[in-house]
mmCIF file of C-alpha atoms in Angstrom:
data_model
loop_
_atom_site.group_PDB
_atom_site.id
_atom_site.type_symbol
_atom_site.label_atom_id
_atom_site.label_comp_id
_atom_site.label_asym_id
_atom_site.label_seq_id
_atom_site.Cartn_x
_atom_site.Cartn_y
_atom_site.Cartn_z
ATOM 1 C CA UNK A 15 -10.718 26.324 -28.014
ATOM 2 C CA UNK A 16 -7.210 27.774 -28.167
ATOM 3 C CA UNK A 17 -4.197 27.320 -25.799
ATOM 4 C CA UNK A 18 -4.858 30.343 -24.390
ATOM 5 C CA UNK A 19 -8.312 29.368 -23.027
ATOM 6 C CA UNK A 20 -7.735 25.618 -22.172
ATOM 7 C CA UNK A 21 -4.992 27.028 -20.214
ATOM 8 C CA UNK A 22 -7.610 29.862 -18.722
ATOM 9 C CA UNK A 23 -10.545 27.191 -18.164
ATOM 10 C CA UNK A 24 -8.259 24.961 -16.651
ATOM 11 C CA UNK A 25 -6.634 27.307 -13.935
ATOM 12 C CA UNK A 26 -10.457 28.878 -13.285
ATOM 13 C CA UNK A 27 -11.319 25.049 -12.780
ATOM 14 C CA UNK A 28 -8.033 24.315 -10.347
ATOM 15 C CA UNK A 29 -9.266 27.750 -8.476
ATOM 16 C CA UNK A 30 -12.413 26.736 -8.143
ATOM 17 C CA UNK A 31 -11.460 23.176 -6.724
ATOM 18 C CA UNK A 32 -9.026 24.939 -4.455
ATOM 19 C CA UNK A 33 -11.565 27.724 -3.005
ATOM 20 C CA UNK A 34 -14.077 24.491 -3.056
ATOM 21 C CA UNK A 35 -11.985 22.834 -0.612
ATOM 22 C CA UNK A 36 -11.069 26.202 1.403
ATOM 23 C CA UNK A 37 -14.337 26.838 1.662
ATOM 24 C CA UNK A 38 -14.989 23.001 3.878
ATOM 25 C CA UNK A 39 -12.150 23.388 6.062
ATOM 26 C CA UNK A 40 -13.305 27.141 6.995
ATOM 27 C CA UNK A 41 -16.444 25.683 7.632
ATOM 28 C CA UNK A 42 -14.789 22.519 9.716
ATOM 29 C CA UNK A 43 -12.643 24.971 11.594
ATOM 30 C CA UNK A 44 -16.060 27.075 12.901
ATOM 31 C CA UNK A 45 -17.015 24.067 14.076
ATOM 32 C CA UNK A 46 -14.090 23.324 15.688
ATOM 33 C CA UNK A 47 -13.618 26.475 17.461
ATOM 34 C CA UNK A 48 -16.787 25.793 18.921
ATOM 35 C CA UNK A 49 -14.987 23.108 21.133
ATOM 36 C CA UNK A 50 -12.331 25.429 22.872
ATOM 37 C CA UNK A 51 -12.670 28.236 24.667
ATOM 38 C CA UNK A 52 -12.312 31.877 22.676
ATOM 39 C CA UNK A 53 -9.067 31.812 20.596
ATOM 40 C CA UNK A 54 -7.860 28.646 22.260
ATOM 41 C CA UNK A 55 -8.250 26.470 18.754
ATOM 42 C CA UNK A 56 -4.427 26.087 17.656
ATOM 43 C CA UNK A 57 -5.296 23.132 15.679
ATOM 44 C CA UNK A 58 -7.140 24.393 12.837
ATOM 45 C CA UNK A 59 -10.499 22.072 11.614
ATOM 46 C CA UNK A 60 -8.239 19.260 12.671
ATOM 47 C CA UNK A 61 -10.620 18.399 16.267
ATOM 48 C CA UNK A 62 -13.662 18.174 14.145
ATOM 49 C CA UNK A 63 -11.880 15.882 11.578
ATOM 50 C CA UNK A 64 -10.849 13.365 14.718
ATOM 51 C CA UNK A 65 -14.459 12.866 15.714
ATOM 52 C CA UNK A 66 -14.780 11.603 12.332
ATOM 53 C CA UNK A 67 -12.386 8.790 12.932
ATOM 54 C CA UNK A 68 -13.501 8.312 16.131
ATOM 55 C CA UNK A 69 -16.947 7.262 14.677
ATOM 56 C CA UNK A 70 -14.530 5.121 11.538
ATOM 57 C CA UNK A 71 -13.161 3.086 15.081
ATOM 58 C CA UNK A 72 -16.715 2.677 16.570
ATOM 59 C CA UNK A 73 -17.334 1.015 12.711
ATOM 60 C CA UNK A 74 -14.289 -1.145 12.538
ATOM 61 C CA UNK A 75 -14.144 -2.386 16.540
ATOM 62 C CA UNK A 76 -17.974 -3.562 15.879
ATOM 63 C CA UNK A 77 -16.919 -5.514 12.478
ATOM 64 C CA UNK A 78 -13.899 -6.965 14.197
ATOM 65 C CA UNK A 79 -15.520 -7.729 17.565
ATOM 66 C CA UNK A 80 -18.759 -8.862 15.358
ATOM 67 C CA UNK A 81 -17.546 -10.623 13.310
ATOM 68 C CA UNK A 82 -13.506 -12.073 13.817
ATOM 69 C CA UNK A 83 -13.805 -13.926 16.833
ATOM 70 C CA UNK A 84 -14.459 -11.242 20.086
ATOM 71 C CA UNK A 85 -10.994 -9.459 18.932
ATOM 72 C CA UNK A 86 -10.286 -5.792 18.597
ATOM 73 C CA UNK A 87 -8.131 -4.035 16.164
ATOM 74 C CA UNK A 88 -8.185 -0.737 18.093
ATOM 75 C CA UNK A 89 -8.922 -1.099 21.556
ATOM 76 C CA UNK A 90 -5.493 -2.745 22.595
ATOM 77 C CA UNK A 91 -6.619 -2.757 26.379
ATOM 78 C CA UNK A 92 -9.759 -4.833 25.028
ATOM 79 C CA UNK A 93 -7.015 -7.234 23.477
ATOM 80 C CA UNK A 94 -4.747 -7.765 26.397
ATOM 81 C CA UNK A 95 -7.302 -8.923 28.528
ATOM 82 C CA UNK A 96 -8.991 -11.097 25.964
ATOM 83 C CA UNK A 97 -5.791 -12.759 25.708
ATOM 84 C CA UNK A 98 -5.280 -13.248 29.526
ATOM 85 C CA UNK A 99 -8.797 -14.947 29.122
ATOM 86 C CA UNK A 100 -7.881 -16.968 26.601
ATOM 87 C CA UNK A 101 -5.028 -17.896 28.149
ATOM 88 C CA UNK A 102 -6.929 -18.834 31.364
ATOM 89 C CA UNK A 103 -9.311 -21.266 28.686
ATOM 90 C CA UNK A 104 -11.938 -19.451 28.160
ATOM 91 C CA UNK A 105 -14.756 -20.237 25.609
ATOM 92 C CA UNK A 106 -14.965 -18.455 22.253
ATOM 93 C CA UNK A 107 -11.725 -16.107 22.378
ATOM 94 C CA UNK A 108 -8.387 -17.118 20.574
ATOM 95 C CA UNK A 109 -4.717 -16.379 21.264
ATOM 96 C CA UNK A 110 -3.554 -15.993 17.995
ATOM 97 C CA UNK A 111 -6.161 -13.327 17.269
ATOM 98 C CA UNK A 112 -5.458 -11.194 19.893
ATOM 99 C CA UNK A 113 -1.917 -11.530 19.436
ATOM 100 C CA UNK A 114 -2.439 -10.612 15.770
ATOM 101 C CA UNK A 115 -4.313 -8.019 16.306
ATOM 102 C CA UNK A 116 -1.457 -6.249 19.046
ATOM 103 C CA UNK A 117 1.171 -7.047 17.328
ATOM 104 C CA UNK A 118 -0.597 -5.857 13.841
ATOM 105 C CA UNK A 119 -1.669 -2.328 15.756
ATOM 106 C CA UNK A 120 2.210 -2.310 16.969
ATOM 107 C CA UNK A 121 3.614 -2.601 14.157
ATOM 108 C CA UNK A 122 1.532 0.509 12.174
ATOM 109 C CA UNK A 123 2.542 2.688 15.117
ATOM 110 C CA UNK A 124 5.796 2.134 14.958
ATOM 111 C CA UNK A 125 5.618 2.374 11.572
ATOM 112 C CA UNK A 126 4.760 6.204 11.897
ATOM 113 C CA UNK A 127 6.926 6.886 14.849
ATOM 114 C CA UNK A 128 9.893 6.099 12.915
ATOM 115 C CA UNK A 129 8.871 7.653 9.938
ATOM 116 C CA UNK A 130 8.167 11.084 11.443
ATOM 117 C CA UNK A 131 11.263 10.782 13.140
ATOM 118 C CA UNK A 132 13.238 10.568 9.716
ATOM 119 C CA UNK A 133 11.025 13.390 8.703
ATOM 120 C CA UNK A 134 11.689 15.731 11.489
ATOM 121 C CA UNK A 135 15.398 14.567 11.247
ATOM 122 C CA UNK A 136 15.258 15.781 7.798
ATOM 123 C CA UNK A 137 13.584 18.962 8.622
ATOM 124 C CA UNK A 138 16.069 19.925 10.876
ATOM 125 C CA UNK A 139 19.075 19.051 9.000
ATOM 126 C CA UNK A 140 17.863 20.957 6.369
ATOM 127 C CA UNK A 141 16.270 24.028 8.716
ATOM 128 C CA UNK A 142 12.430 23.348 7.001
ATOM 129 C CA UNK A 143 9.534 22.728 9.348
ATOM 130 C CA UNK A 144 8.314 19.180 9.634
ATOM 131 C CA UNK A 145 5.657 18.895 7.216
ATOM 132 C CA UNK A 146 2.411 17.416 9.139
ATOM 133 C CA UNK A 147 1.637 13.454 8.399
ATOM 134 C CA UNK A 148 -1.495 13.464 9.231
ATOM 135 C CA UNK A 149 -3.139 13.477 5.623
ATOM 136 C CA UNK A 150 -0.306 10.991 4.773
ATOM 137 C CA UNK A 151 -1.248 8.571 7.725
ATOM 138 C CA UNK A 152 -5.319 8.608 6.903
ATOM 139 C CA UNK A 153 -4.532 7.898 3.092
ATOM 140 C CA UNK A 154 -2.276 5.069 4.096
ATOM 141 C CA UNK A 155 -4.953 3.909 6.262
ATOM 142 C CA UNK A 156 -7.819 4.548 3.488
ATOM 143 C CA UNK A 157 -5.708 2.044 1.551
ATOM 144 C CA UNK A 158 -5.217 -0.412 4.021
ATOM 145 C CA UNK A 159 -9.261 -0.414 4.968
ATOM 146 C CA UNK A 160 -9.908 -0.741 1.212
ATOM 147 C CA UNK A 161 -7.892 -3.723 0.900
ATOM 148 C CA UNK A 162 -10.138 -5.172 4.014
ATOM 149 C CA UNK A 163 -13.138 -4.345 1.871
ATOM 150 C CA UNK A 164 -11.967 -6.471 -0.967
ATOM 151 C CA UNK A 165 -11.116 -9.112 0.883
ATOM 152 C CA UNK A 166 -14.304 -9.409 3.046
ATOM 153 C CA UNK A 167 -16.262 -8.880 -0.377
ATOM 154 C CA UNK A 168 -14.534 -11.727 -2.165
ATOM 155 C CA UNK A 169 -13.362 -14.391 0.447
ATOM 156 C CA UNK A 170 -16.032 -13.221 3.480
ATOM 157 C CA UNK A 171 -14.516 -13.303 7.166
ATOM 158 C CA UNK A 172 -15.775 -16.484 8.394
ATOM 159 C CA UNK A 173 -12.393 -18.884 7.047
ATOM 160 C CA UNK A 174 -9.308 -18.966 8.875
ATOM 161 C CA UNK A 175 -7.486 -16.848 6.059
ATOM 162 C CA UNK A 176 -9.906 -13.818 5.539
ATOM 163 C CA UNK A 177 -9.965 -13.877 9.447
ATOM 164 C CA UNK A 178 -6.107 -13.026 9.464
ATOM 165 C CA UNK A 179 -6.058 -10.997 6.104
ATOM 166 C CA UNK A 180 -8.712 -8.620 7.780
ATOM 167 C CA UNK A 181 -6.974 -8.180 11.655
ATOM 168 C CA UNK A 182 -3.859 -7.718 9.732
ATOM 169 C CA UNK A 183 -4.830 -4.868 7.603
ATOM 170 C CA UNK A 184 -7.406 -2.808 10.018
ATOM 171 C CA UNK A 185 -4.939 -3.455 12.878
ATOM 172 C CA UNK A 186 -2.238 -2.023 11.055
ATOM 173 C CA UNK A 187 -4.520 1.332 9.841
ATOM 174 C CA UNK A 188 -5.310 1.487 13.331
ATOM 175 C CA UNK A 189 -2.185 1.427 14.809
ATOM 176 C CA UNK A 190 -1.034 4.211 12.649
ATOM 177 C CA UNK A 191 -4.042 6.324 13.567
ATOM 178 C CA UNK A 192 -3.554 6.118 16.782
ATOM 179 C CA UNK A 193 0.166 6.975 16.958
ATOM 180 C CA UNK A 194 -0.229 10.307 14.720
ATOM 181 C CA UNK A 195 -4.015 11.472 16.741
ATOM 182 C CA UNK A 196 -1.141 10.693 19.506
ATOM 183 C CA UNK A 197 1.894 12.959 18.154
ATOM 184 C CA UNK A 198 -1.036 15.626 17.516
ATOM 185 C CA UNK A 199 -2.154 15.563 21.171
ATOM 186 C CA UNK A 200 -5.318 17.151 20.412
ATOM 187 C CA UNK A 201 -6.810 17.578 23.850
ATOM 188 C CA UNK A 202 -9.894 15.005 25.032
ATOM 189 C CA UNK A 203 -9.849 13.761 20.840
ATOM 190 C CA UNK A 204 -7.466 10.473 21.219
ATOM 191 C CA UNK A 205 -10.033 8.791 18.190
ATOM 192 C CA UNK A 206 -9.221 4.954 20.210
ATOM 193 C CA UNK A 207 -9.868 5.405 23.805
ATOM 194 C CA UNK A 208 -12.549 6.806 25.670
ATOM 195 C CA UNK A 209 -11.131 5.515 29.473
ATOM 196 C CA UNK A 210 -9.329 8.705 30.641
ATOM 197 C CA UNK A 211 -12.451 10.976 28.670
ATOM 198 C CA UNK A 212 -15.370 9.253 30.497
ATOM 199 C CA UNK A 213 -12.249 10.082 33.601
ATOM 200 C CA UNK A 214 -12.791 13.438 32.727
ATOM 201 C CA UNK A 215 -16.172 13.546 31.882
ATOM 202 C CA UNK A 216 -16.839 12.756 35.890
ATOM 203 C CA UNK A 217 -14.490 14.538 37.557
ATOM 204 C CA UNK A 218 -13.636 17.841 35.801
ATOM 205 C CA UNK A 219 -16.167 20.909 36.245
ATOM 206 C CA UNK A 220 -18.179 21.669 32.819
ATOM 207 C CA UNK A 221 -16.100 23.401 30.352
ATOM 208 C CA UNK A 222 -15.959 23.224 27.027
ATOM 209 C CA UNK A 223 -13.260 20.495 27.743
ATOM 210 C CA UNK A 224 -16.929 18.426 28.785
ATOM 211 C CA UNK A 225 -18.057 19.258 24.955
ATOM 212 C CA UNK A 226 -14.828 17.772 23.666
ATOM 213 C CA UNK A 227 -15.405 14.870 25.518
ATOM 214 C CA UNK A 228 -19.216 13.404 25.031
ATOM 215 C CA UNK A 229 -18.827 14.700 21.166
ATOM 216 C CA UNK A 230 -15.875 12.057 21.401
ATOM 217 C CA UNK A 231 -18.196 9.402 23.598
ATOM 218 C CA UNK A 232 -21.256 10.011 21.088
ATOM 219 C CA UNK A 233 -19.093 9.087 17.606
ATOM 220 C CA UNK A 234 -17.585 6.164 19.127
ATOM 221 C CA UNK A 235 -21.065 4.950 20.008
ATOM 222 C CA UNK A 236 -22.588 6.140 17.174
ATOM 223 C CA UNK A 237 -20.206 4.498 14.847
ATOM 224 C CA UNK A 238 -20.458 1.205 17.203
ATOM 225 C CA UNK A 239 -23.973 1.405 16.281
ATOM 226 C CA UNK A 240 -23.781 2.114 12.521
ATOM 227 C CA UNK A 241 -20.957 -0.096 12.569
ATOM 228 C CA UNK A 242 -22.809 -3.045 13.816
ATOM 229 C CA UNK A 243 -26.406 -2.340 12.577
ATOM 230 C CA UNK A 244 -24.829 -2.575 8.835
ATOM 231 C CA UNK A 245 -22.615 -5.714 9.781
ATOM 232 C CA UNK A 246 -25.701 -7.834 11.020
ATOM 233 C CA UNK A 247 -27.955 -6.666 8.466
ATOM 234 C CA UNK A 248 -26.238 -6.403 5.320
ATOM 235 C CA UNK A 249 -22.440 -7.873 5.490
ATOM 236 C CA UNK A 250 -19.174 -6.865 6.744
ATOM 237 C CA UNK A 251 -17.610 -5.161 3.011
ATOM 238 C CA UNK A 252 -20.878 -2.688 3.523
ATOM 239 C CA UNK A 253 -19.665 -1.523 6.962
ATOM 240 C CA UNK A 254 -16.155 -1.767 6.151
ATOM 241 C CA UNK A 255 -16.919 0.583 2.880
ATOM 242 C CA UNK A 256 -18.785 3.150 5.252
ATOM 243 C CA UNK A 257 -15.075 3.652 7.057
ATOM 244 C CA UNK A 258 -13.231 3.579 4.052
ATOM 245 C CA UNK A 259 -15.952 6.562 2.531
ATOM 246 C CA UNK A 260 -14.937 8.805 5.823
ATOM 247 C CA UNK A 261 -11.667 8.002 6.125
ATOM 248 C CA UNK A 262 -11.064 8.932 2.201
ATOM 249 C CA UNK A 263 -13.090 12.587 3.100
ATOM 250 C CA UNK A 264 -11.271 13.031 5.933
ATOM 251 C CA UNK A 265 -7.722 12.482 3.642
ATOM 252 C CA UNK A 266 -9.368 14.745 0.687
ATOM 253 C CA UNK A 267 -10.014 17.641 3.475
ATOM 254 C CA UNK A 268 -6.688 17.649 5.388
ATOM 255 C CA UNK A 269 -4.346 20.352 5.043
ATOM 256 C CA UNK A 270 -1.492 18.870 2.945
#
């Protein structure tokens, strides 16, 4: 084959790719009009990819609740009051877990508020538009859950060590999630908490804000589910490896 055509086959095959992808997020983006009244869908497929990681939390919470010690690494109201418990002597909860696990989730949001800050700083100083971290924040996250899958497939998450190695790293990806789904401000799709949407659930009349909402409540439960049917059955790496599948789609579909 000469120059010519490698060169030819190889843009047809980076066209095809590209269209490939195009053609998902067109589809994702039907989907996600679906959850906003005519027109109102400013965000792109963005809404449907957040239900996705609202089902990845569901997963993680039940492998961290499950199976390190009654601790969450993304439900941070969860933690504070498992910590006043613990504090108070309570049976079968530990301090330094839930402290871990706050200060782990603090530090990954800061982490991306003060990155996107030197980014928009950047962009301004240089009159560009910001470019979006979302895809940047889900593949440093994809990383951080694949190092959790190594380490509960080689040293498990019953010792002392794995315990720590595993709040560290999913507390930090989660932390990080939530601070960009926060900077995004995608309406009733927060991907961590589910208190002010079961709020809204109640009170507000049915709209399609209503949709929003129990599509949020049904992944968090659903993953919850998956999350800890997998965990109890066949081992923590296996549910850990389900997130890290979704959260690696959901990085390979973003806009850039």
């Amino acid at each position: 084959m000469g120059e010519s055509q490698q060169a030819s086959s190889g843009a047809g095959a980076g066209a095809g790719s590209g269209a490939g992808s195009g053609g998902v997020r067109e589809a994702l983006r039907r989907a996600a009009d679906r959850l906003f009244p005519p027109d109102g869908n400013r965000f792109g497929a963005l809404p449907v990819l957040l239900v996705v990681l609202t089902f990845v939390t569901g997963v993680v919470d039940a492998v961290s609740y499950l199976g390190l010690g009654r601790v969450f690494v993304a439900n941070m109201t969860g933690n504070v009051v498992f910590l006043g418990f613990s504090l108070a002597g309570a049976p079968g909860l530990s301090v330094w877990a839930s402290l871990l696990a706050i200060g782990a989730f603090a530090a990954g949001a800061w982490l991306v508020g003060r990155f996107s800050g030197l980014r928009e700083a950047r962009a301004a100083g240089s009159g560009a538009a910001p470019v979006p971290l979302f895809r940047t924040v889900v593949g440093v996250q994809s990383l951080l859950v694949a190092g959790a899958v190594v380490v509960a497939g080689t040293a498990g998450h019953t010792s002392v060590g794995a315990k720590v190695a595993l709040i560290a790293l999913l507390g930090w990806g989660m932390g990080m999630q939530n601070a960009v789904v926060r900077r995004l401000a995608v309406p009733d799709l927060t991907t961590t908490v589910l208190t002010l949407t079961l709020t809204g659930l109640a009170t507000d009349p049915p709209a399609r804000a209503a949709l929003r909402r129990v599509l949020s409540v049904t992944a968090m439960l659903c993953g919850a589910l998956c999350g800890a049917a997998v965990f109890l059955h066949v081992g923590a790496a296996w549910a850990l490896a389900i997130a890290l599948v979704l959260l690696v789609a959901v990085t390979a579909v973003a806009e850039a």
